[in-house]
Short mmCIF file of N, CA and C in Angstrom, two decimals:
data_model
loop_
_atom_site.label_atom_id
_atom_site.label_comp_id
_atom_site.label_asym_id
_atom_site.label_seq_id
_atom_site.Cartn_x
_atom_site.Cartn_y
_atom_site.Cartn_z
N MET V 1 34.56 -42.39 86.28
CA MET V 1 35.41 -41.32 86.63
C MET V 1 36.22 -41.64 88.00
N MET V 2 35.47 -41.94 88.95
CA MET V 2 35.86 -42.33 90.26
C MET V 2 36.94 -43.51 90.28
N SER V 3 36.65 -44.43 89.53
CA SER V 3 37.81 -45.53 89.43
C SER V 3 39.05 -45.14 88.74
N LEU V 4 38.90 -44.15 87.84
CA LEU V 4 40.11 -43.61 87.30
C LEU V 4 40.96 -42.98 88.27
N VAL V 5 40.40 -42.11 88.95
CA VAL V 5 40.99 -41.45 90.07
C VAL V 5 41.67 -42.41 91.29
N LEU V 6 40.83 -43.31 91.49
CA LEU V 6 41.09 -43.99 92.61
C LEU V 6 42.33 -45.05 92.36
N PHE V 7 42.33 -45.39 91.07
CA PHE V 7 43.43 -46.33 90.56
C PHE V 7 44.62 -45.46 89.69
N GLU V 8 44.59 -44.16 89.81
CA GLU V 8 45.63 -43.72 89.04
C GLU V 8 47.09 -43.77 89.60
N THR V 9 48.09 -43.83 88.65
CA THR V 9 49.45 -43.98 89.28
C THR V 9 49.76 -42.86 90.05
N HIS V 10 50.99 -43.01 90.76
CA HIS V 10 51.54 -41.87 91.59
C HIS V 10 51.84 -40.80 90.73
N GLU V 11 52.47 -41.00 89.50
CA GLU V 11 52.81 -39.92 88.66
C GLU V 11 51.42 -39.09 87.98
N LYS V 12 50.47 -39.81 87.61
CA LYS V 12 49.24 -39.25 87.23
C LYS V 12 48.67 -38.41 88.45
N LYS V 13 48.65 -38.81 89.66
CA LYS V 13 48.04 -38.17 90.87
C LYS V 13 48.94 -36.91 91.00
N LEU V 14 50.29 -37.08 90.99
CA LEU V 14 51.15 -35.86 91.16
C LEU V 14 50.73 -34.72 90.10
N GLN V 15 50.51 -35.23 88.87
CA GLN V 15 50.35 -34.12 87.86
C GLN V 15 49.06 -33.55 88.04
N ARG V 16 47.96 -34.46 88.37
CA ARG V 16 46.73 -33.90 88.56
C ARG V 16 46.60 -32.88 89.72
N CYS V 17 47.08 -33.27 90.91
CA CYS V 17 47.01 -32.48 92.09
C CYS V 17 47.93 -31.16 91.98
N LEU V 18 48.96 -31.48 91.29
CA LEU V 18 49.93 -30.14 91.12
C LEU V 18 49.22 -29.31 90.30
N THR V 19 48.57 -29.70 89.12
CA THR V 19 47.77 -28.87 88.25
C THR V 19 46.56 -28.16 89.06
N ASP V 20 45.89 -28.99 89.82
CA ASP V 20 44.78 -28.41 90.66
C ASP V 20 45.34 -27.32 91.67
N ALA V 21 46.45 -27.77 92.37
CA ALA V 21 46.83 -26.84 93.37
C ALA V 21 47.33 -25.42 92.69
N ARG V 22 48.02 -25.60 91.58
CA ARG V 22 48.44 -24.30 91.03
C ARG V 22 47.26 -23.45 90.54
N GLY V 23 46.10 -24.23 90.06
CA GLY V 23 45.25 -23.45 89.58
C GLY V 23 44.39 -22.74 90.59
N TYR V 24 44.02 -23.48 91.77
CA TYR V 24 43.47 -22.94 93.01
C TYR V 24 44.32 -21.83 93.65
N HIS V 25 45.69 -22.07 93.66
CA HIS V 25 46.58 -21.07 94.23
C HIS V 25 46.33 -19.54 93.57
N GLN V 26 46.46 -19.76 92.10
CA GLN V 26 46.45 -18.65 91.15
C GLN V 26 45.06 -17.88 91.38
N ARG V 27 44.02 -18.74 91.38
CA ARG V 27 42.53 -18.09 91.72
C ARG V 27 42.37 -17.33 93.05
N ALA V 28 43.09 -17.91 94.08
CA ALA V 28 43.09 -17.14 95.46
C ALA V 28 43.97 -16.07 95.38
N VAL V 29 44.86 -16.09 94.59
CA VAL V 29 45.93 -14.88 94.60
C VAL V 29 44.96 -13.67 93.77
N GLN V 30 44.35 -14.09 92.77
CA GLN V 30 43.57 -13.25 91.95
C GLN V 30 42.49 -12.64 92.85
N PHE V 31 41.73 -13.45 93.65
CA PHE V 31 40.55 -12.99 94.51
C PHE V 31 41.21 -12.02 95.53
N ALA V 32 42.22 -12.41 96.04
CA ALA V 32 43.01 -11.49 97.01
C ALA V 32 43.27 -10.14 96.30
N THR V 33 43.97 -10.14 95.20
CA THR V 33 44.27 -8.79 94.40
C THR V 33 42.91 -8.04 94.18
N ASP V 34 41.87 -8.83 93.84
CA ASP V 34 40.70 -8.23 93.49
C ASP V 34 39.81 -7.73 94.68
N GLY V 35 40.44 -7.87 95.77
CA GLY V 35 39.75 -7.47 97.19
C GLY V 35 38.64 -8.36 97.62
N GLU V 36 38.47 -9.48 97.27
CA GLU V 36 37.33 -10.45 97.60
C GLU V 36 37.40 -10.69 99.13
N ARG V 37 36.40 -11.08 99.74
CA ARG V 37 36.30 -11.33 101.11
C ARG V 37 37.45 -12.47 101.54
N ALA V 38 37.63 -12.13 102.75
CA ALA V 38 39.03 -12.88 103.43
C ALA V 38 38.42 -14.58 103.34
N SER V 39 37.17 -14.71 103.49
CA SER V 39 36.91 -16.13 103.86
C SER V 39 36.89 -16.85 102.35
N LEU V 40 36.57 -16.17 101.32
CA LEU V 40 36.70 -16.62 100.00
C LEU V 40 38.20 -17.02 99.56
N VAL V 41 39.00 -15.92 99.74
CA VAL V 41 40.46 -16.32 99.55
C VAL V 41 40.99 -17.53 100.46
N PHE V 42 40.62 -17.52 101.75
CA PHE V 42 41.02 -18.64 102.52
C PHE V 42 40.64 -19.98 101.92
N ASN V 43 39.34 -19.95 101.66
CA ASN V 43 38.77 -21.25 101.29
C ASN V 43 39.45 -21.80 99.95
N ILE V 44 39.48 -20.97 99.15
CA ILE V 44 40.44 -21.41 97.83
C ILE V 44 41.81 -21.63 97.91
N ALA V 45 42.44 -21.01 98.75
CA ALA V 45 43.80 -21.24 99.09
C ALA V 45 43.83 -22.65 99.84
N ALA V 46 42.98 -22.88 100.76
CA ALA V 46 42.92 -24.13 101.60
C ALA V 46 42.82 -25.28 100.64
N VAL V 47 41.99 -25.31 99.59
CA VAL V 47 42.07 -26.41 98.77
C VAL V 47 43.21 -26.47 98.02
N ALA V 48 43.98 -25.46 97.46
CA ALA V 48 45.21 -25.46 96.87
C ALA V 48 46.32 -26.12 97.90
N ILE V 49 46.33 -25.83 99.10
CA ILE V 49 47.18 -26.25 100.15
C ILE V 49 47.11 -27.71 100.25
N GLU V 50 45.72 -28.36 100.29
CA GLU V 50 45.41 -29.85 100.36
C GLU V 50 46.08 -30.39 99.12
N ALA V 51 45.72 -29.82 97.96
CA ALA V 51 46.18 -30.35 96.79
C ALA V 51 47.97 -30.36 96.61
N TYR V 52 48.49 -29.42 97.05
CA TYR V 52 50.05 -29.30 97.13
C TYR V 52 50.54 -30.49 97.92
N LEU V 53 49.91 -30.63 99.15
CA LEU V 53 50.30 -31.73 100.05
C LEU V 53 50.16 -33.13 99.34
N ILE V 54 48.95 -33.34 98.78
CA ILE V 54 48.70 -34.63 98.19
C ILE V 54 49.62 -34.91 97.11
N ALA V 55 49.95 -33.76 96.37
CA ALA V 55 51.04 -33.89 95.22
C ALA V 55 52.28 -34.27 95.82
N LEU V 56 52.65 -33.65 96.92
CA LEU V 56 54.05 -33.94 97.56
C LEU V 56 54.06 -35.54 97.89
N CYS V 57 52.99 -36.03 98.51
CA CYS V 57 52.85 -37.40 98.95
C CYS V 57 52.89 -38.29 97.59
N ALA V 58 52.18 -37.89 96.63
CA ALA V 58 52.26 -38.65 95.21
C ALA V 58 53.61 -38.71 94.65
N ARG V 59 54.37 -37.55 94.85
CA ARG V 59 55.68 -37.48 94.32
C ARG V 59 56.51 -38.51 94.90
N HIS V 60 56.41 -38.72 96.16
CA HIS V 60 57.10 -39.82 96.91
C HIS V 60 56.37 -41.10 97.11
N GLU V 61 55.42 -41.26 96.32
CA GLU V 61 54.70 -42.49 96.48
C GLU V 61 54.22 -43.11 97.77
N ILE V 62 53.74 -42.06 98.44
CA ILE V 62 53.14 -42.27 99.80
C ILE V 62 51.62 -41.83 99.63
N LEU V 63 50.75 -42.81 100.35
CA LEU V 63 49.14 -42.57 100.28
C LEU V 63 48.75 -41.99 101.51
N PRO V 64 48.19 -40.77 101.49
CA PRO V 64 47.59 -40.30 102.76
C PRO V 64 46.24 -40.99 102.74
N PHE V 65 45.87 -41.33 104.03
CA PHE V 65 44.57 -41.90 104.37
C PHE V 65 43.49 -40.86 104.69
N ASN V 66 43.85 -39.69 105.17
CA ASN V 66 43.03 -38.69 105.53
C ASN V 66 43.49 -37.39 104.95
N HIS V 67 42.75 -36.58 104.71
CA HIS V 67 43.02 -35.24 104.11
C HIS V 67 42.91 -33.99 105.04
N ASP V 68 42.77 -34.24 106.25
CA ASP V 68 43.05 -33.00 107.21
C ASP V 68 44.49 -32.60 107.16
N TYR V 69 44.73 -31.42 107.57
CA TYR V 69 46.07 -30.78 107.55
C TYR V 69 47.10 -31.78 108.18
N GLY V 70 46.77 -31.93 109.44
CA GLY V 70 47.61 -32.87 110.17
C GLY V 70 48.17 -34.02 109.64
N SER V 71 47.07 -34.72 109.16
CA SER V 71 47.48 -36.12 108.48
C SER V 71 48.27 -35.86 107.19
N LEU V 72 47.86 -34.85 106.51
CA LEU V 72 48.75 -34.73 105.33
C LEU V 72 50.10 -34.38 105.66
N VAL V 73 50.42 -33.38 106.62
CA VAL V 73 51.75 -33.10 106.99
C VAL V 73 52.42 -34.28 107.57
N THR V 74 51.78 -34.89 108.27
CA THR V 74 52.45 -36.20 109.12
C THR V 74 53.10 -37.18 108.06
N VAL V 75 52.07 -37.57 106.95
CA VAL V 75 52.60 -38.38 105.89
C VAL V 75 53.57 -37.88 105.04
N ALA V 76 53.47 -36.58 104.67
CA ALA V 76 54.39 -35.96 103.82
C ALA V 76 55.78 -35.85 104.42
N GLU V 77 55.73 -35.69 105.65
CA GLU V 77 57.03 -35.59 106.38
C GLU V 77 57.83 -36.89 106.43
N GLU V 78 57.24 -38.08 105.81
CA GLU V 78 57.82 -39.29 105.61
C GLU V 78 58.84 -39.16 104.55
N ALA V 79 58.82 -38.19 103.75
CA ALA V 79 59.54 -37.98 102.65
C ALA V 79 60.22 -36.41 102.47
N VAL V 80 59.58 -35.64 103.19
CA VAL V 80 60.11 -34.14 103.02
C VAL V 80 60.28 -33.53 104.43
N THR V 81 60.98 -32.42 104.34
CA THR V 81 61.16 -31.69 105.58
C THR V 81 60.57 -30.43 105.40
N PHE V 82 59.56 -29.98 106.20
CA PHE V 82 59.01 -28.59 106.28
C PHE V 82 59.64 -27.92 107.45
N THR V 83 59.94 -26.55 107.16
CA THR V 83 60.50 -25.81 108.15
C THR V 83 59.46 -25.58 109.34
N PRO V 84 60.03 -25.42 110.40
CA PRO V 84 59.14 -25.42 111.71
C PRO V 84 58.02 -24.38 111.39
N GLU V 85 58.17 -23.21 110.82
CA GLU V 85 57.35 -22.12 110.63
C GLU V 85 56.20 -22.63 109.77
N LEU V 86 56.57 -23.38 108.51
CA LEU V 86 55.70 -23.81 107.53
C LEU V 86 54.76 -24.92 108.25
N LYS V 87 55.39 -25.79 108.95
CA LYS V 87 54.60 -26.85 109.54
C LYS V 87 53.61 -26.19 110.54
N THR V 88 53.93 -25.43 111.30
CA THR V 88 53.00 -24.78 112.33
C THR V 88 52.06 -24.08 111.48
N ALA V 89 52.36 -23.40 110.44
CA ALA V 89 51.35 -22.61 109.73
C ALA V 89 50.28 -23.55 109.17
N ILE V 90 50.73 -24.44 108.56
CA ILE V 90 49.83 -25.64 107.98
C ILE V 90 48.88 -26.29 109.02
N LEU V 91 49.58 -26.67 109.98
CA LEU V 91 48.74 -27.31 111.10
C LEU V 91 47.78 -26.32 111.85
N SER V 92 47.99 -25.05 111.70
CA SER V 92 47.18 -24.20 112.34
C SER V 92 45.68 -24.10 111.58
N LEU V 93 45.83 -24.52 110.42
CA LEU V 93 44.65 -24.37 109.50
C LEU V 93 43.55 -25.25 109.95
N ASP V 94 43.84 -26.52 110.54
CA ASP V 94 42.92 -27.45 111.21
C ASP V 94 42.05 -26.73 112.36
N THR V 95 42.54 -25.69 112.93
CA THR V 95 41.69 -25.13 113.93
C THR V 95 40.67 -24.18 113.28
N ILE V 96 40.80 -24.00 112.07
CA ILE V 96 39.55 -23.13 111.44
C ILE V 96 38.77 -23.90 110.47
N PHE V 97 39.57 -24.92 109.80
CA PHE V 97 38.95 -25.57 108.66
C PHE V 97 39.16 -27.19 108.73
N GLY V 98 38.43 -27.71 109.71
CA GLY V 98 38.55 -29.23 110.08
C GLY V 98 37.38 -29.87 109.38
N ILE V 99 37.25 -29.75 107.97
CA ILE V 99 36.00 -30.55 107.47
C ILE V 99 36.50 -31.82 106.92
N CYS V 100 37.74 -32.09 107.12
CA CYS V 100 38.14 -33.55 106.77
C CYS V 100 38.30 -34.43 107.96
N SER V 101 38.04 -33.89 109.17
CA SER V 101 38.35 -34.56 110.31
C SER V 101 37.12 -35.33 110.64
N LEU V 102 36.79 -36.83 111.01
CA LEU V 102 35.72 -37.29 111.28
C LEU V 102 35.46 -37.18 112.79
N GLU V 103 36.52 -36.97 113.52
CA GLU V 103 36.27 -36.61 114.94
C GLU V 103 35.87 -35.30 115.31
N ASN V 104 36.51 -34.40 114.67
CA ASN V 104 36.57 -32.93 114.97
C ASN V 104 36.09 -32.02 113.74
N TYR V 105 34.93 -32.45 113.12
CA TYR V 105 34.46 -31.61 111.97
C TYR V 105 34.09 -30.41 112.45
N HIS V 106 34.47 -29.27 111.92
CA HIS V 106 34.15 -27.70 112.09
C HIS V 106 34.54 -26.96 110.91
N HIS V 107 33.98 -25.78 110.84
CA HIS V 107 34.39 -24.67 109.82
C HIS V 107 34.32 -23.38 110.45
N GLY V 108 35.20 -22.67 110.86
CA GLY V 108 35.18 -21.49 111.36
C GLY V 108 35.07 -20.32 110.32
N THR V 109 35.15 -19.18 110.81
CA THR V 109 35.02 -17.99 109.89
C THR V 109 36.49 -17.45 109.88
N PRO V 110 37.17 -17.46 108.75
CA PRO V 110 38.51 -17.01 108.59
C PRO V 110 38.59 -15.51 108.41
N ILE V 111 39.45 -14.85 108.89
CA ILE V 111 39.58 -13.35 108.82
C ILE V 111 40.87 -13.20 107.95
N GLN V 112 41.18 -11.82 107.74
CA GLN V 112 42.12 -11.39 106.75
C GLN V 112 43.46 -12.10 106.94
N ILE V 113 43.80 -12.08 108.22
CA ILE V 113 45.34 -12.77 108.65
C ILE V 113 45.32 -14.17 108.22
N ASP V 114 44.23 -14.88 108.43
CA ASP V 114 44.14 -16.30 108.03
C ASP V 114 44.18 -16.38 106.49
N ALA V 115 43.44 -15.66 105.75
CA ALA V 115 43.52 -15.56 104.27
C ALA V 115 45.17 -15.30 103.83
N ASP V 116 45.65 -14.27 104.49
CA ASP V 116 47.19 -14.05 104.17
C ASP V 116 48.20 -15.20 104.53
N ARG V 117 47.66 -15.93 105.65
CA ARG V 117 48.61 -16.94 105.95
C ARG V 117 48.41 -18.12 104.98
N THR V 118 47.15 -18.35 104.36
CA THR V 118 47.00 -19.44 103.45
C THR V 118 47.91 -19.08 102.04
N LEU V 119 47.85 -17.76 101.88
CA LEU V 119 48.52 -17.36 100.53
C LEU V 119 50.15 -17.66 100.75
N THR V 120 50.61 -17.32 101.95
CA THR V 120 52.06 -17.60 102.16
C THR V 120 52.26 -18.99 102.23
N ILE V 121 51.35 -19.92 102.80
CA ILE V 121 51.53 -21.31 102.67
C ILE V 121 51.68 -21.86 101.37
N CYS V 122 50.77 -21.32 100.73
CA CYS V 122 50.71 -21.73 99.13
C CYS V 122 51.90 -21.41 98.31
N ASP V 123 52.58 -20.20 98.58
CA ASP V 123 53.71 -19.92 98.01
C ASP V 123 55.02 -20.75 98.43
N ALA V 124 54.95 -21.15 99.60
CA ALA V 124 56.00 -22.07 100.28
C ALA V 124 55.97 -23.43 99.61
N LEU V 125 54.57 -23.90 99.53
CA LEU V 125 54.62 -25.37 99.18
C LEU V 125 54.84 -25.39 97.59
N SER V 126 54.43 -24.37 96.80
CA SER V 126 54.66 -24.20 95.51
C SER V 126 56.16 -24.18 95.09
N GLN V 127 56.97 -23.55 95.86
CA GLN V 127 58.31 -23.61 95.79
C GLN V 127 58.94 -24.87 96.03
N MET V 128 58.37 -25.80 96.71
CA MET V 128 58.73 -27.20 96.91
C MET V 128 58.85 -28.01 95.58
N PHE V 129 58.09 -27.40 94.61
CA PHE V 129 58.03 -27.97 93.16
C PHE V 129 58.78 -27.50 92.27
N GLU V 130 59.44 -26.50 92.56
CA GLU V 130 60.36 -25.65 91.59
C GLU V 130 61.73 -26.17 91.57
N PRO V 131 62.47 -26.33 90.46
CA PRO V 131 63.62 -26.94 90.39
C PRO V 131 64.78 -26.02 91.27
N PRO V 132 65.57 -26.53 91.78
CA PRO V 132 66.71 -25.68 92.51
C PRO V 132 67.41 -24.73 91.76
N HIS V 133 67.63 -23.65 92.15
CA HIS V 133 68.38 -22.48 91.24
C HIS V 133 69.73 -22.55 91.57
N THR V 134 70.65 -22.25 90.67
CA THR V 134 71.91 -22.00 90.82
C THR V 134 72.34 -20.72 90.39
N ALA V 135 73.45 -20.28 90.85
CA ALA V 135 73.97 -18.93 90.29
C ALA V 135 73.88 -18.62 88.79
N ASP V 136 73.94 -19.85 88.10
CA ASP V 136 74.06 -19.79 86.68
C ASP V 136 72.70 -19.91 85.95
N THR V 137 71.85 -20.22 86.70
CA THR V 137 70.46 -20.31 86.35
C THR V 137 69.37 -19.26 86.59
N PRO V 138 68.88 -18.64 85.60
CA PRO V 138 67.80 -17.58 85.92
C PRO V 138 66.74 -18.13 86.81
N SER V 139 66.11 -17.33 87.52
CA SER V 139 64.97 -17.76 88.31
C SER V 139 63.61 -18.14 87.34
N LEU V 140 63.23 -19.16 87.63
CA LEU V 140 62.02 -19.64 86.76
C LEU V 140 60.78 -19.17 87.45
N ARG V 141 60.90 -18.74 88.72
CA ARG V 141 59.86 -18.54 89.57
C ARG V 141 59.08 -17.29 88.98
N ALA V 142 59.70 -16.32 88.57
CA ALA V 142 59.02 -15.10 88.15
C ALA V 142 57.76 -15.30 87.39
N GLY V 143 56.64 -14.90 87.82
CA GLY V 143 55.56 -14.83 86.99
C GLY V 143 54.85 -16.26 86.82
N GLN V 144 55.31 -17.15 87.66
CA GLN V 144 54.74 -18.56 87.73
C GLN V 144 54.00 -18.62 88.99
N VAL V 145 52.87 -19.25 88.99
CA VAL V 145 52.18 -19.69 90.15
C VAL V 145 51.58 -21.00 89.95
#
């Protein structure tokens, strides 16, 4: 299985990561709606954010070498532009959730505002995969996650 993932095409990686991201995103929203604890919502949404960022890289045939948020944003910015607010929000996650950093491994305890921020980031990243809408096109976003 590892060799299949290691040597998959960019298109396969895009589809796999996007499917994973949407699934984790949807589950994080469900947990938030159900009133689950902030740390659970945060952790699930954080996995979705990582998968969305890897999918963005795969879409543009860029290979990230590390999966901390700073590295993923830096690599993704070779092909896409994040709003300053979105970039800052994503980078702020490394202060709580730095498990992919070799030099600064740590895992803090997220609070409600952190969980809310991850859901907002997920929404913004999800929209980067939606087709652009025109005045003649009904929104496809409603009901999709």
